XYZ file of C-alpha atoms in Angstrom:
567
model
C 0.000 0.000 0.000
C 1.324 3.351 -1.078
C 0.807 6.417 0.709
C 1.612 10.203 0.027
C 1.122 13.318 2.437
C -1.771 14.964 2.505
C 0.306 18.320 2.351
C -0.113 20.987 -0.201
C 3.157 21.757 -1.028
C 4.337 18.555 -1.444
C 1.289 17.722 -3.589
C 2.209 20.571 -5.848
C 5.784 19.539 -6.214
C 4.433 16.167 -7.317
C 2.430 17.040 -9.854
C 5.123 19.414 -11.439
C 7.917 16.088 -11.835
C 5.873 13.267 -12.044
C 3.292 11.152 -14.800
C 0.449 9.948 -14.079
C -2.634 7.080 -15.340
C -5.143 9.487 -14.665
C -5.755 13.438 -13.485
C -9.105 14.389 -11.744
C -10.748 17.640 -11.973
C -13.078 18.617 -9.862
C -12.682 18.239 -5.775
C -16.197 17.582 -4.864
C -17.459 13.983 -3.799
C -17.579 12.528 -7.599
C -14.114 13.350 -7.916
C -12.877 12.005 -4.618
C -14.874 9.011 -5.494
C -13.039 8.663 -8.603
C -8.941 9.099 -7.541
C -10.157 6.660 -4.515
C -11.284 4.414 -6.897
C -8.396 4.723 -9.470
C -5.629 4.736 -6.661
C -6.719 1.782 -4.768
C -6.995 -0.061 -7.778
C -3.007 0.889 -8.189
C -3.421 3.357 -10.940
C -1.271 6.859 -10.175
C -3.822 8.603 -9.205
C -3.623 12.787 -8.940
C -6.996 15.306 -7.973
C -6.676 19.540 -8.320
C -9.750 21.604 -7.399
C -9.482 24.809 -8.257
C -10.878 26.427 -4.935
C -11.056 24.534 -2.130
C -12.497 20.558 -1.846
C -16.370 20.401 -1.649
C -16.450 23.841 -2.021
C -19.177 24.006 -5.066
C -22.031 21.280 -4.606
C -20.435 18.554 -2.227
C -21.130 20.764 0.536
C -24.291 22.597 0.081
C -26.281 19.400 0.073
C -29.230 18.373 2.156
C -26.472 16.301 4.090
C -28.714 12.729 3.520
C -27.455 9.299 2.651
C -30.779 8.139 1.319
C -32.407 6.467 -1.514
C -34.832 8.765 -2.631
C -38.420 7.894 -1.541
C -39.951 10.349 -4.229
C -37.702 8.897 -6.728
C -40.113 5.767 -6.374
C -43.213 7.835 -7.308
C -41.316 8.723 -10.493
C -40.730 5.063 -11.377
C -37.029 4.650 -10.926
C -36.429 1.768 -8.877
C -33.237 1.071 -10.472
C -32.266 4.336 -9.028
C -33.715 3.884 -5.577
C -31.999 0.137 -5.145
C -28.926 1.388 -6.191
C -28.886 4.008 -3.441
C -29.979 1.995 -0.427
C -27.178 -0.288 -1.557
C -24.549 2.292 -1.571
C -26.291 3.822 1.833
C -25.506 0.797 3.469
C -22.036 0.719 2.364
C -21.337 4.172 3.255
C -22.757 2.831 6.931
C -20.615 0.150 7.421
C -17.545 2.303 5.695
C -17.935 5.534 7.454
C -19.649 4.474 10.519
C -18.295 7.589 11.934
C -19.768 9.958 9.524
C -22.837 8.275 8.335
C -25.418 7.834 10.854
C -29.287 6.316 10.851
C -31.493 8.916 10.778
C -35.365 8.391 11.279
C -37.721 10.441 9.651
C -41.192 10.817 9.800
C -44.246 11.433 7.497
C -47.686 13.238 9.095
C -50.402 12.614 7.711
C -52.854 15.404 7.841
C -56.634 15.069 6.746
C -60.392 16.894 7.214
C -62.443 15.563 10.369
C -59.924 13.089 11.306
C -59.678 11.084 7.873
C -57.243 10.731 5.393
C -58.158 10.055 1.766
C -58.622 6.865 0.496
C -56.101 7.228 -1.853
C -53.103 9.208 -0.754
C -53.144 6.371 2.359
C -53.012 4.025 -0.358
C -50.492 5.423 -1.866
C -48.132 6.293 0.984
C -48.764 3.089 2.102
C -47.607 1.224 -0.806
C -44.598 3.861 -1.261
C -43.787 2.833 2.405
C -43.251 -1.038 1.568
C -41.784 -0.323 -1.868
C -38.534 1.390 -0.300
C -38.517 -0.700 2.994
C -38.829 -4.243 0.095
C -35.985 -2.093 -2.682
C -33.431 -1.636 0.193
C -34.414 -0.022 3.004
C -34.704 -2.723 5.263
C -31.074 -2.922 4.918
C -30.683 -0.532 7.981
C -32.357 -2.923 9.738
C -35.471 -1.549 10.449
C -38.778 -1.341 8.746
C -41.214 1.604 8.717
C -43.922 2.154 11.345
C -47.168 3.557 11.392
C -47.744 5.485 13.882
C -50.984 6.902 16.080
C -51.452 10.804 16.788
C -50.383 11.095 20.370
C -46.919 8.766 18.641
C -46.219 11.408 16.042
C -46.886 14.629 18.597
C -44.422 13.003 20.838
C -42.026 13.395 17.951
C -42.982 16.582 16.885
C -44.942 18.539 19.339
C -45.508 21.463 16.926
C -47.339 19.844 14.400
C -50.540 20.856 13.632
C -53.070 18.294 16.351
C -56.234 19.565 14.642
C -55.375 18.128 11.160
C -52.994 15.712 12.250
C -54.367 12.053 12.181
C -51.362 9.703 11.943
C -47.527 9.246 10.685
C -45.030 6.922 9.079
C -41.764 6.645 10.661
C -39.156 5.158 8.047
C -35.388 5.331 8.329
C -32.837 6.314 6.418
C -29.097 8.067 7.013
C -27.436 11.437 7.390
C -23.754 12.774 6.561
C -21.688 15.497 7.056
C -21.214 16.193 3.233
C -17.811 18.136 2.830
C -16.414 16.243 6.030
C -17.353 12.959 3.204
C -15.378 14.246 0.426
C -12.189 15.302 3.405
C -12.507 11.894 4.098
C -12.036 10.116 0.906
C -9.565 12.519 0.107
C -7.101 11.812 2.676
C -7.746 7.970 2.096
C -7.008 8.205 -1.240
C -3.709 9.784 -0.639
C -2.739 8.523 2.642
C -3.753 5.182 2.345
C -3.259 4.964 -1.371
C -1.010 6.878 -2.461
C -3.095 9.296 -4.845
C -1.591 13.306 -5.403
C -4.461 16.131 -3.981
C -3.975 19.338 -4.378
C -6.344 22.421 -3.628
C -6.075 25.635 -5.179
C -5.152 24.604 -8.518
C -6.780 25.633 -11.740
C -7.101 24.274 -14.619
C -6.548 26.117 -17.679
C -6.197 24.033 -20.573
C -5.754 20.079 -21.692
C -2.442 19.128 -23.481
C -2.901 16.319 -26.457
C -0.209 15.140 -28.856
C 0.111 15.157 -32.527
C -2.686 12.234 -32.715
C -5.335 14.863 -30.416
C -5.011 12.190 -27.778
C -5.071 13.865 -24.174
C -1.255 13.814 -22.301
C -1.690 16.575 -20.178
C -3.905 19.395 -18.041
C -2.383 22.466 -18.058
C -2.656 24.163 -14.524
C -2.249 27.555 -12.500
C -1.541 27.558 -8.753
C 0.348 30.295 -6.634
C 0.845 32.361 -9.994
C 2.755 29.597 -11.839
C 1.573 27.866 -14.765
C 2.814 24.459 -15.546
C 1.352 21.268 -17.231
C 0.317 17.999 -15.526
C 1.604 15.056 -17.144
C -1.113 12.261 -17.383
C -2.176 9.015 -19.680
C -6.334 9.991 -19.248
C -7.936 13.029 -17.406
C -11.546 12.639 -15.616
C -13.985 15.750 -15.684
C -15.409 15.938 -12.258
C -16.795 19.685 -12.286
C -20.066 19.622 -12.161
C -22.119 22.588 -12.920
C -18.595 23.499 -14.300
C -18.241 20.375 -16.271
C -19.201 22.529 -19.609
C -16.961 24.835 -18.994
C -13.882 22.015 -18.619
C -14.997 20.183 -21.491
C -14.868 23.544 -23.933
C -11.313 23.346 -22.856
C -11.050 19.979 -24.351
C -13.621 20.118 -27.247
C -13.326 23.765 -28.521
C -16.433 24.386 -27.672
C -19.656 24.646 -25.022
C -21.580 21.656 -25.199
C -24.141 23.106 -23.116
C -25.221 19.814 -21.264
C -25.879 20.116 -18.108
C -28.987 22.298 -16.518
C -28.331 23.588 -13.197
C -31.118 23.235 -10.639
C -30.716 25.431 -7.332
C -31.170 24.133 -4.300
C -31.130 26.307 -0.888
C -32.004 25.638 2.927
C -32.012 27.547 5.771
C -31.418 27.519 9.353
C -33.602 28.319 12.200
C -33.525 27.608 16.109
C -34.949 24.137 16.695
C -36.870 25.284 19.901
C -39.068 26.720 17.184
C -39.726 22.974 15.668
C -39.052 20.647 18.718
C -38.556 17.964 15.875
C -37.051 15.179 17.642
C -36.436 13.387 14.368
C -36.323 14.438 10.960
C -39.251 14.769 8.979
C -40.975 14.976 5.492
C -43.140 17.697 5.335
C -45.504 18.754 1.911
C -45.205 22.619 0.123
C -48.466 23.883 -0.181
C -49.760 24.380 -3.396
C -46.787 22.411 -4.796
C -46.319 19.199 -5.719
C -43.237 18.784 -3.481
C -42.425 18.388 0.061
C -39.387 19.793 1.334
C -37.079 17.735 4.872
C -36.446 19.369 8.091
C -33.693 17.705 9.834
C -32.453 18.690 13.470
C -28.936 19.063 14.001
C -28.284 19.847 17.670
C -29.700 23.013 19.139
C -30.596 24.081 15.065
C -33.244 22.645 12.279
C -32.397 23.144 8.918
C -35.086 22.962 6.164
C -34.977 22.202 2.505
C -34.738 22.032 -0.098
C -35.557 24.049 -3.492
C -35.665 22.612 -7.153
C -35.225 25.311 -9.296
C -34.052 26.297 -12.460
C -30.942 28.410 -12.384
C -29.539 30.707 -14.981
C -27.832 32.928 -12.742
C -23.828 33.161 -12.321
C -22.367 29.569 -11.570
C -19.853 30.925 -9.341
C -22.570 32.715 -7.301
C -25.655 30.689 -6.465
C -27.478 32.838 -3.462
C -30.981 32.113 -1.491
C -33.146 34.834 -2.406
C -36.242 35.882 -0.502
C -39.119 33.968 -3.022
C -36.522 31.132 -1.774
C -37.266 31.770 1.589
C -40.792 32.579 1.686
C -41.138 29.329 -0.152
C -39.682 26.907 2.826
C -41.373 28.744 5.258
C -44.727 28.712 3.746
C -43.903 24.895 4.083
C -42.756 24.867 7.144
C -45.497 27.110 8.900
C -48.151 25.115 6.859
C -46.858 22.018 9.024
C -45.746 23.480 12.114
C -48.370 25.393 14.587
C -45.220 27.905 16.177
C -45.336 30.585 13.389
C -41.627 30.815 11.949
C -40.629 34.074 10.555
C -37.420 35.162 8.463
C -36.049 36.833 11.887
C -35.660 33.759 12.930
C -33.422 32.399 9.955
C -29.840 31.937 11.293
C -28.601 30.465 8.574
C -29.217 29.621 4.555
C -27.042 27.828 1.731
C -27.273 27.167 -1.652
C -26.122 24.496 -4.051
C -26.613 23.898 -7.731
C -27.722 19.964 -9.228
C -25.198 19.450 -11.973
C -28.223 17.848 -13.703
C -28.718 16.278 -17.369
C -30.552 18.233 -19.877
C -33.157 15.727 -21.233
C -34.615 16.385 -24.686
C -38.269 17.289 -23.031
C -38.388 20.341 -21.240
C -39.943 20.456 -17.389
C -39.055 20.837 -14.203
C -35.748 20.436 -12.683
C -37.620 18.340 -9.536
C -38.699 15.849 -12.355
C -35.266 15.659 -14.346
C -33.572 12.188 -13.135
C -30.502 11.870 -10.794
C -29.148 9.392 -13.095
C -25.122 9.607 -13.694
C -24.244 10.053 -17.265
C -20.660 9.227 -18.394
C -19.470 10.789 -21.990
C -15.910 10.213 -23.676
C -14.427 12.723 -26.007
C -12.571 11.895 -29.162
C -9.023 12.896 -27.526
C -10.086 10.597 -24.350
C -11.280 12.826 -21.986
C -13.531 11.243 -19.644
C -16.741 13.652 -17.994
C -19.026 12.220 -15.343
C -22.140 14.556 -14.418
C -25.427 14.054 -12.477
C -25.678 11.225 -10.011
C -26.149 12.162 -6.201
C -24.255 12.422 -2.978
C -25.415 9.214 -2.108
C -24.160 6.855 -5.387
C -21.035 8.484 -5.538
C -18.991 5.150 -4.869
C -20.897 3.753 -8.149
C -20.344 6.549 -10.078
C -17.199 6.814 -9.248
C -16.481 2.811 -10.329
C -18.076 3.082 -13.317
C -15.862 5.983 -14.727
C -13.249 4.776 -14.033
C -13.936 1.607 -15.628
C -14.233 3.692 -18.616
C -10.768 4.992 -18.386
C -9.407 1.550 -18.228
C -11.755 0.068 -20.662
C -11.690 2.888 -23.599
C -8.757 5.102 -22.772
C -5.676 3.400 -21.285
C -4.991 1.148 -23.836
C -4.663 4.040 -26.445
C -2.318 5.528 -23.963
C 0.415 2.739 -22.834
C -1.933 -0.155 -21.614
C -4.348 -1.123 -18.791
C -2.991 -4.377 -18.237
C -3.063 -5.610 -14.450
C -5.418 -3.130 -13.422
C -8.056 -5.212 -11.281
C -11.705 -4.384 -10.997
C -13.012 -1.868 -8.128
C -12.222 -2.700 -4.671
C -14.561 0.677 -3.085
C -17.773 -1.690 -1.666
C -15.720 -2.582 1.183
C -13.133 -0.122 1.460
C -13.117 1.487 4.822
C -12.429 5.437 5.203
C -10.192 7.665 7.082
C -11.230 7.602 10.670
C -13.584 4.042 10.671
C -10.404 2.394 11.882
C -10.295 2.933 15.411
C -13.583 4.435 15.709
C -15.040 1.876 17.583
C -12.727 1.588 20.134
C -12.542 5.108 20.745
C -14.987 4.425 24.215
C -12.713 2.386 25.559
C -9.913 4.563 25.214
C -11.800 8.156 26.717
C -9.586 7.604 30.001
C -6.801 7.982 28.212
C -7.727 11.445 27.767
C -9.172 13.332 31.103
C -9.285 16.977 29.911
C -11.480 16.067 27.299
C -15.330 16.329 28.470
C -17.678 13.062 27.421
C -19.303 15.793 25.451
C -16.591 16.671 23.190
C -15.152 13.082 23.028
C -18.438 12.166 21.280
C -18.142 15.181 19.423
C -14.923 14.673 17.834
C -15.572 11.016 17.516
C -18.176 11.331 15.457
C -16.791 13.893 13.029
C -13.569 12.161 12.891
C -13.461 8.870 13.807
C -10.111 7.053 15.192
C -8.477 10.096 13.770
C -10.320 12.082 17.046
C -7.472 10.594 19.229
C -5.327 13.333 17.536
C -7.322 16.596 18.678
C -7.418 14.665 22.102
C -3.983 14.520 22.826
C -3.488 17.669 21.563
C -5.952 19.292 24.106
C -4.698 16.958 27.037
C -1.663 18.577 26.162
C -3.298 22.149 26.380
C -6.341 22.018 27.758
C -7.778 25.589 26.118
C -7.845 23.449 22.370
C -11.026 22.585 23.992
C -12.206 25.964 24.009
C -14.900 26.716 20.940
C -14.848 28.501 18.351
C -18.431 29.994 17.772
C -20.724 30.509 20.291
C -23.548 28.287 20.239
C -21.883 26.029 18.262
C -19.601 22.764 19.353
C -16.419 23.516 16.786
C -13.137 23.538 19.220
C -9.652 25.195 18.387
C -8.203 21.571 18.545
C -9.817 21.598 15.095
C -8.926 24.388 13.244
C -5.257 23.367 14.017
C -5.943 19.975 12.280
C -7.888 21.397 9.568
C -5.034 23.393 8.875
C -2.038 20.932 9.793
C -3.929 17.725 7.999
C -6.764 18.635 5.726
C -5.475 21.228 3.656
C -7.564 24.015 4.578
C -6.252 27.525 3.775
C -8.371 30.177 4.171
C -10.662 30.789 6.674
C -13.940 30.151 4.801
C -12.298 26.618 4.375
C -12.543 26.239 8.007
C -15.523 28.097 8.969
C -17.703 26.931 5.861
C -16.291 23.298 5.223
C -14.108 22.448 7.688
C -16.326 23.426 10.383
C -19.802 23.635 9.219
C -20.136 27.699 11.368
C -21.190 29.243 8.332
C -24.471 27.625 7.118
C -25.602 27.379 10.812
C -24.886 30.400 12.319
C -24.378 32.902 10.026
C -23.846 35.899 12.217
C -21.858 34.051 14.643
C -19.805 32.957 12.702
C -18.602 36.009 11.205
C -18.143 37.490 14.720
C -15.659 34.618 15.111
C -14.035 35.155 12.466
C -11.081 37.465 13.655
C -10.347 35.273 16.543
C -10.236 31.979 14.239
C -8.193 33.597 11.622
C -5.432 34.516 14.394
C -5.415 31.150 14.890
C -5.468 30.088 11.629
C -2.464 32.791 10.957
C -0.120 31.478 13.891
C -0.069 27.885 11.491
C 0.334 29.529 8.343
C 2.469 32.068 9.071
C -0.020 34.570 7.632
C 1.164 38.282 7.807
C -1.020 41.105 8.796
C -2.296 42.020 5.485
C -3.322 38.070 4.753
C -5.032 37.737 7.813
C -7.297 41.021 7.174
C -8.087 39.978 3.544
C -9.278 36.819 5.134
C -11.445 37.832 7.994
C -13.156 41.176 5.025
C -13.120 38.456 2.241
C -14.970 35.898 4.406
C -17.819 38.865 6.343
C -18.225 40.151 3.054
C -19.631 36.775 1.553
C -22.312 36.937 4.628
C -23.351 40.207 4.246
C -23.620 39.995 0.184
C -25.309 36.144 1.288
C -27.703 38.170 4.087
C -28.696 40.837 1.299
C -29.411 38.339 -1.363
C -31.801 36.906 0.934
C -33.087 40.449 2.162
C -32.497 39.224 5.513
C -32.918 41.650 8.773
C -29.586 43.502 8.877
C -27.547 42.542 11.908
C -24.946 44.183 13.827
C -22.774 42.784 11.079
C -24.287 44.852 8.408
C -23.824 47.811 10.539
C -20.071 47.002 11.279
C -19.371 46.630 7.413
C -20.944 49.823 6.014
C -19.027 51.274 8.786
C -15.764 49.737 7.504
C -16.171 50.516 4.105
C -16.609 54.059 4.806
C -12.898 54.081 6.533
C-alpha cells in the first residue's frame, strides 16, 4: 500500500515532476470518489480543485445518505436500489460519519380522515422502499398513532394531524465525506491532492489524444503530465470540457437548491421529517442538528452566475410557507440563522420540465481525444459513479495511452475510510484522555473517527484546544489546528464553511468569530497582517452579500461593514 502526504506543497511539487494514469478535476465527492477508486486499484492517481475541496455542490447538500423515496413515485427503482445499496455501504464504511437517521411522514386530513387514496399510496410507497433496500438498515417503517407522532414533533398541527409513518434512512456530514475520501485516497493509497489549482487548458499530442492538463496555482503555470484526465466539475463540467472540445456543449442544466437555518426550539422535531409545500407538488425535509433545524430544499431552475448561487427571498418565503403550513409555532425570516445554496449538476433531457422531475441518473461521456466527464448522479451513489468511470478509463482510454494491463476491478464496496479504523474503540480509550469532556469526546468522535485521538492529545496537552470557536456552536480550536495541519484548509472560509460547518448554521456568529479563528489560523500559516485582514473582510463580506441576497434583517454585522467601508 502506497501512501503520500496529505500536504499541499508537497502535492504541488508532485504534480510538477511526475506522470500519471489518470488526473481528476473537480474536488467535490464525484471526484474524490473517482482518484479513490483509481488509486486503490493501483493506478497513479492525482486530484486539483481549483478552490477549495467540496467547495461548489459537495457541501451545500441536504447532508442525507438516502435512496430517494420520491424517486419511487417517479418510477425509478433502479435508481432507488442502487442508493440503499450504496447507503448501506457508506454505513458500514464511514460508521463515523454516516449515521441512521429516522424520519417521519404526518399525515394530515379533514375531520380526522385521510383520503382513500393518498393512504393508499403512501402506504404502498412505504413497503416499496422498505422491500428495494431499506430494510437494509435494519429496520422497517412504522405507522404510527397521533399522540406517537406529537411526541415526535410537538408542533405539528393536532387539529389536522391524524397519523404518521416513521421510516429510516441516514445522514452525513457532506464536505467532512469528500475530506474523508480525500485523505484515504492519498494517505492510504497513495493518490496526489492538491487544492487551489486551476485548470486552464488540456495538453494532447500530434494524434489529439489527451497527455496533459495544463494548470495555475500560486501564480505559476505548468502542465500535468497524465495518460487519461476525468472531468469531475459539475455545474462546471461545460466549462472544462470547452477546454477539451473547442467548444460549449451546453449539457448540463443547473437546478438550485437552498435551505435555511432556524432555532430548533421553534420545531421541537425530535427526528427528521418529510413535510408537503403547499400548493406544490413537493415536500421539502427538516432535519435537526443539535440546538438548530435546517429545512430544505428548493428545485429550481438556475440561470444565474455559476460561481454565485445565493438564497433569495421567493426562496425563503417558499420553505417557510412549508414549514409554517406544518408546524403550529409561526416561523418568521427573523428567525433564519442560517441559509445555503447548491446547484444539481443535472442532465438536460430532450423534453423540457421541471428540474424536480429531471432524473438523478449519472451520465458518463468520452471525447474523441479521451477525456472522460461524469455529471449528475447524487451524494449518495457516488462510490458507483465513481467505479463506473473509471472503468471507462481503463476500458476505452488506457490502452490508447500505454496499456491497462493488471489493473483489477473496483475494490470501493468494502473499502473502509479515514477515521472508521479505530472508531469503535474510541470508548474504551476516553480515560486515556481526562481533559477532554464526554461531550466533546463524542463530538470529535463522530466527526472524525479514530483520527479524534489526535485533537485529544493535543488538548490533554493544552487544555484551552477545547475551548470553541463559535458561540452556540460545538467547533473547538483543537480543530482548526488539524484542519489546517492535515486537511489542507487555507483560508478561513475553508474552516468556517467546510471544515467546520459555522457558516451555514450560524451565520452571524460565525462572522463574529471570524477574527479570533483567523489569528489562529495565521499562527499555522504564518499569515502576515495584510493576509489575515483579507481573510477575515473576504470571508464577512460573503455573509453580508449572502444576508442581502436573501433580504435578511440587517444585523450588527451589516452595521459594522458599512461602517468599515466608509474608513
Amino acid at each position: 500500500m502506497s501512501t503520500r502526504p496529505f500536504i499541499r506543497a508537497a502535492s504541488l511539487e508532485a504534480l510538477r515532476s511526475e506522470t500519471f494514469d489518470l488526473v481528476v478535476i473537480g474536488g467535490g465527492v464525484t471526484g474524490a470518489g473517482v482518484v479513490l477508486d483509481a488509486a486503490s486499484r493501483g493506478l497513479r492517481a492525482a486530484l486539483i480543485e481549483r478552490d477549495d475541496f467540496a467547495s461548489g455542490t459537495s457541501s451545500k447538500s441536504s447532508k442525507l445518505i438516502h435512496g430517494g423515496l420520491r424517486y419511487l413515485q417517479q418510477g425509478e427503482i433502479g435508481l432507488v436500489y442502487e442508493a440503499l445499496a450504496e447507503r448501506q455501504r457508506l454505513l458500514q464504511n464511514a460508521p463515523h460519519l454516516v449515521k441512521p437517521l429516522p424520519f417521519l411522514i404526518p399525515m394530515f386530513g379533514k375531520n380526522g380522515i385521510i383520503p382513500a387514496k393518498i393512504a393508499r399510496l403512501l402506504g404502498g410507497a412505504m413497503w416499496g422502499y422498505d422491500l428495494t433496500g431499506g430494510l437494509r438498515i435494519g429496520k422497517k417503517h412504522q405507522r404510527l398513532d397521533k399522540a406517537e407522532a406529537l411526541a415526535l414533533m410537538p408542533t405539528l398541527p393536532q387539529e389536522r394531524l391524524v397519523s404518521a409513518y416513521l421510516y429510516f434512512d441516514a445522514a452525513a456530514d457532506d464536505a467532512r465525506l469528500v475530506v474523508a475520501l480525500l485523505r484515504t485516497a492519498a494517505l492510504e493509497h497513495g493518490a496526489v491532492i492538491a487544492n487551489q489549482v486551476s485548470a486552464t487548458g488540456v495538453a494532447k499530442d500530434v494524434g489529439g489524444r489527451v497527455t496533459g492538463v495544463s494548470v495555475m496555482a500560486d501564480g505559476e503555470e505548468f502542465t500535468i503530465q497524465t495518460r487519461s484526465v476525468v472531468n469531475a466539475a459539475g455545474v462546471w463540467s461545460d466549462d472544462v470540457r470547452s477546454q477539451d472540445e473547442g467548444k460549449h456543449p451546453d449539457s448540463i442544466r443547473p437546478a438550485k437548491g437552498i435551505h435555511i437555518t432556524v432555532p430548533w426550539e421553534l420545531v421541537r422535531n425530535q427526528v427528521a421529517a418529510v413535510i408537503p409545500v403547499p400548493n406544490d407538488r413537493r415536500s421539502v425535509f427538516i432535519v435537526p442538528y443539535g440546538d438548530l433545524t435546517y429545512v430544505g430544499t428548493t428545485d429550481t431552475d438556475y440561470d444565474g452566475p455559476i460561481d454565485d448561487p445565493q438564497c433569495t427571498s421567493e426562496d425563503i418565503d417558499y420553505l417557510l410557507s412549508a414549514l409554517n403550513g406544518s408546524c403550529t409555532t409561526t416561523i418568521t425570516r427573523d428567525a433564519v440563522v442560517g441559509t445555503w445554496a447548491g446547484l444539481r449538476p443535472l442532465v438536460k433531457a430532450a423534453a423540457s420540465g421541471r428540474t424536480a422531475d429531471l432524473s438523478r441518473k449519472h451520465n458518463i461521456a468520452r471525447s474523441v481525444s479521451g477525456m472522460v466527464t461524469i455529471t449528475g448522479g447524487k451524494l449518495t451513489t457516488y462510490r458507483e459513479m465513481a467505479a463506473d468511470t473509471v472503468d471507462e478509463v481503463i476500458a476505452h482510454v488506457l490502452p490508447r495511452n500505454g496499456g491497462s494491463e493488471g489493473i483489477g476491478r473496483s475494490c470501493t464496496k468494502k473499502l473502509r475510510l479515514r477515521g472508521a479504523a479505530g472508531y469503535d474503540t474510541l470508548a474504551s480509550a476516553r480515560s486515556v484522555y481526562p481533559d477532554v469532556s464526554p461531550e466533546l469526546q463524542v463530538h470529535l468522535s463522530d466527526r472524525y473517527g479514530g483520527e479524534a485521538r489526535v485533537m485529544m492529545a493535543a488538548i490533554q496537552q493544552d487544555p484551552t484546544l477545547a475551548e470553541t470557536i463559535v458561540a452556540g456552536l460545538p467547533y473547538t480550536k483543537a480543530e482548526v489546528q488539524f484542519a489546517v495541519r492535515h486537511e489542507m484548509a487555507n483560508s478561513l472560509d475553508d474552516v468556517l464553511s467546510r471544515r467546520t460547518r459555522a457558516r451555514i448554521y450560524a451565520r452571524d456568529d460565525s462572522a463574529d468569530a471570524a477574527a479570533a479563528v483567523a489569528a489562529l489560523m495565521a499562527e499555522e500559516l504564518d499569515w502576515d497582517d495584510v493576509t489575515l485582514k483579507e481573510n477575515i473582510d473576504s470571508y464577512c463580506a460573503s455573509i453580508e452579500h449572502e444576508r442581502q441576497a436573501a433580504s435578511l434583517p440587517e444585523t450588527h454585522l451589516s452595521s459594522l461593514l458599512h461602517s468599515s467601508a466608509d474608513l
